[in-house]
Structures are given as C-alpha cells and as structure tokens.
Amino acid sequence: MTWQQIYDPFGNMIISTALAAIPVVVMLACLGFFHIKAHIAAGLGLLAALAVAVFAYGMPAEMAGRAALFGGFTGLLPIGWIVLNIIFLQQLAEQNGSFKVLQDSLSGITEDRRIQLLLIAFCFGAFFEGAAGFGTPVAVTAGILIGLGFSPLAASGLSLIANTAPVAFGALGTPVITLAKVHGYDLMEVTAMIGRQLPFFSLLVPFWLIWAFAGRKAMMEIWPAIVVTGVSFAVPQYLVSNFIGPELVDIIAAIVSMASLVLFLRVWQPKNVWRSPSLRGKDVSAHEAKPPAAIVVHSREALVRAWMPWVILSVFVFIWGLPSVKTALNGVFAPSFPMGGLHNLIEKMPPVVMAPTKEGAVYVLNLLSATGTGILLSAILSALFMKYNPVEIVRTFVRTLWMVRYSLMTIVLMLALGTLTRYSGTDTTLGLAFANTGVFYPFFGTLMGWIGVAMTGSDTASNVLFGGMQKVAADQLGLAPNLMGAANSSGGVMGKMIDAQSIVVASTATRWFNHEGDILRYVFFHSIALASLVGLYVTLQAYVWPFTLMVVR
C-alpha cells in the first residue's frame, strides 16, 4: 500500500514541529551536552526518529525500518568509503615518512600558522570540495593540519569552518545541478544567483577563519594575505558561475586563490610570525598539540616524493568527478537494488510538491564510480611509488579499517537517521515551519537550507528536500523563485560544519575519537552566525537590492 506523508499530524503546527525536532534534539544534546560517544548518540537519535515516525506520524513500522536501512547503506557508500580510503592514504604517507617532508615543505612556504590555515584549510580544501565533496576536503585538510602540529580541536573545527563557501558548487557542481534537474529551475540562472550570493562570503570566511583561530588583532596583522586569498577566490567564483556554469567554479577559484597567495607570499610576509598551534582562549585539546619542530630543508627529489601521493590523489579525484568518467564506470558495474517495501510506496504531498509525488528508494552500488574508489586506487598507486610491498599495503588497510570502525558505524547511523526523517516527512514539517514566516521568509527560507544540510549532511540532499518548497513559497509571496532556490543552497553551506557526518569525518581525520561533542560545541556558534548573515544578505537582495536578481549573460 502507498503511504502519504502527513506534515501536521496533530492539526497544530507547534506540536507537530516540536515532535519533528525530537530526533535532532536528542542527537545534538547527546553529543553537545551529555558528552555521549558519537555512535551511541546517533543510535539514540535514530531510535527517537523511529518512534516519532511510527507513533506520531503514522508511518508503517516496517517501512520506517527499511528507510533507516536504506540510509545506512548510503552511509557506507559513498561517505564511509571516502573516509576509510583517505585515512588509508594518510597512514601510508605517515608510516613512510613522506608526510613529515610535506609538512616541512608547507612550513617552508610560511611558518605562520594563520597563513598555513588560509593555504590548506581554505584554498586546498576548496579544490577538494570542487573535485569530490562528500567529506573529502575536511578529511584531507584536517589530516594535514594535525600533521603540521595544530591542536585536534583547531584542526577539526577550522577545517569545518573553512569548508563552507565552496560547498554549493562542490563535486563539480552537483548540488546546484541536482536542484535545477529535480525541481525545474533554469540551471544557469540559479547558478548565477548563487554566484551573486556566495562571493561576499568567500571574502568574509577567510577573515572569519583567522579571527576564530587567533583573534581580531592577529587577524588584522595579516589582512593583506586574507584579502588576496578571499578576492582571488571570490572573483573567479562570480565570473565562472555567471558566465560559464557550475561544474568548474570551485576548482578554478581554488587554483587561482592558491596560486595568488603563494605568489603574494614571495613579496610579503607578516611582521610577527604566529606559531601557536592552538585556538585562542579555551582549547580543550591544547595539550595534545605537537610542539613545532625545526624546519628541515629537503632535496627536490625528496619533495617530489612527498608531494606525489597528494598530486596523484588530486588527479584521481578530479578524474573520478567527471560526469563522462562516472557514466562510463557505471556502464561497467553499477547494479541497482530497489528497496522492497519502500520504493515508490511513499508519496510527498502538497504544498511541498504541486501534486502527489512518489518517492523512489533505489540503492545503486556504484562501487567503480564512487569517489572513494578513486581515492583507494590513488592510495595503492602512491603506496607502490613509496616502495611498499603488497603485504604491507594490505596490512595497513586492515589497520586503518580497525582504526575507523566506530566512525564508520556513526556515519551509517547518522545517514539512517537523516534518510528516515526524509521518508517520514518530519524534516518537511520543520521546513514548513520556516515557510510560514511571511515577509521574513527570505531570512528563514535561507535557514531552511541550513537546517536541511545540518540534518542530511549534504547540500545536494537539502536542495532535493526543500528546493521545491522554496519555489512554491516564493511564488506565493511574490519573490523570485531563483532567489530562494539559490538561498537554499547558499544558506545550506553554513550547515555543513555542524552536520554529524562532517564532524565524524573531522574527528577521524585528526584521530580525536570520541570528541565529536567538543567539535560540535565549538563550531555551532560559527555555523548559526554565518547562516544568519546569509539570510540577511538574501533579505537585502529580495527587498533592497533587486538589481542583483537580474540575469547578466
């Protein structure tokens, strides 16, 4: 039998919204306030979601269980597969000693921790976001920062803050392409609109990043480097999104920004070198920061050997992100499995959609085309380049799998929770609560995108979830649909730093296991503050700066 979603089961939106929020509140409270381990917190949140879906929303129990199982499979592939293999590569580089050489080479560019953050967390992270997304940039940059001696909280939290402005165009534009395809937006128009919202924050986030790390005074000491980093990212981001398309926005902007900063550092260096590896103020992980080691000058050959695994990784990730490559690999092997008892048995209902719409539930085992597979192949090729024998490679992989076992379990449970909220309609209830804000909708509609990413861990999933609702609400309120479609994606990027999946990836990459609650408490203020600023900016676009809504092509 087909089950139709009900968004206000009690005929009172206050009660229904409060019930819909219970699973998220349970999970976040367990992590942030009660210091419960992440996989247990995720399990408790999932149990709460099952209870709300079945007893409050009337979802058949078997259907709810299958929705959670479907989400768990999604957690393993692609997300868990990326985390496992990026940590595998990192382990190979550390054991071989090449990671230490890489650290020395980065320190050779600048010993200043603030500029290292700009170069690695913002620029390098944006490149990996543009090429792969789905947790890859945080896994890579947090791992490099911890290797450079940053405290675990600094490496984790700052990597999450930095991975914001590029997210809307991540994985070769997947979030915005999906938004246009699923909900009927004009791809170039909504891409251009996002490109008129995010460049301001691409300039702001580098300032915010350094302020969060070292404070206002230390931030102003390196303002020229921050301006170079932000402007050289924001300008290409605007130009590519408005005049070319969404696919290469992040990759081009990241390369330009990285090259601009490195060249600028040849003619400018800060007067005072900031060497503290810990966050200003309270840093509960400060005692775990490694003392700065003396910089060793290595030969060109040693530098090439040290950087080669990461060059190989970049090439493989970029190739695996190309749509033509994905299509070809899926043509070789990508069996699909409709989830029995769930696929096409749930209907989304108005006002979320114009007419009742069936929800598909097909799990595609796209193992060959998954980004994690590209990372695995790059790790194996790098291992051979580093002269590992096959037995050592397998042994290191098994050790890595054991190391991240709880992180993988957490990711599976988190995705199970997020998928269940989607199929039960509880997340839509939360979205509708924002949609009833009238003239304030540009602000709260932006926060709808934020909560969508915070719950699902994906800007793409948030766009699928709320993109149609944004269009309907915009038409009813006389707003530009493209503005609110773009706002869903732009606001969503600020939710990326607090989604449980990203936090688990960060804690795993820095080996700071069972401290996910500390990371969440640190980044939460930054997330809600930046999301609110995006909401205010979208409100100004809607009512004060309508010229920004014009299509310029």
Coordinates of C-alpha atoms in Angstrom, one line a residue, residues 6 171 328 366:
I6 CA 1.4 14.0 6.7
A171 CA 31.6 17.7 -6.6
A328 CA 31.5 5.1 -18.3
N366 CA 28.2 2.3 -7.9

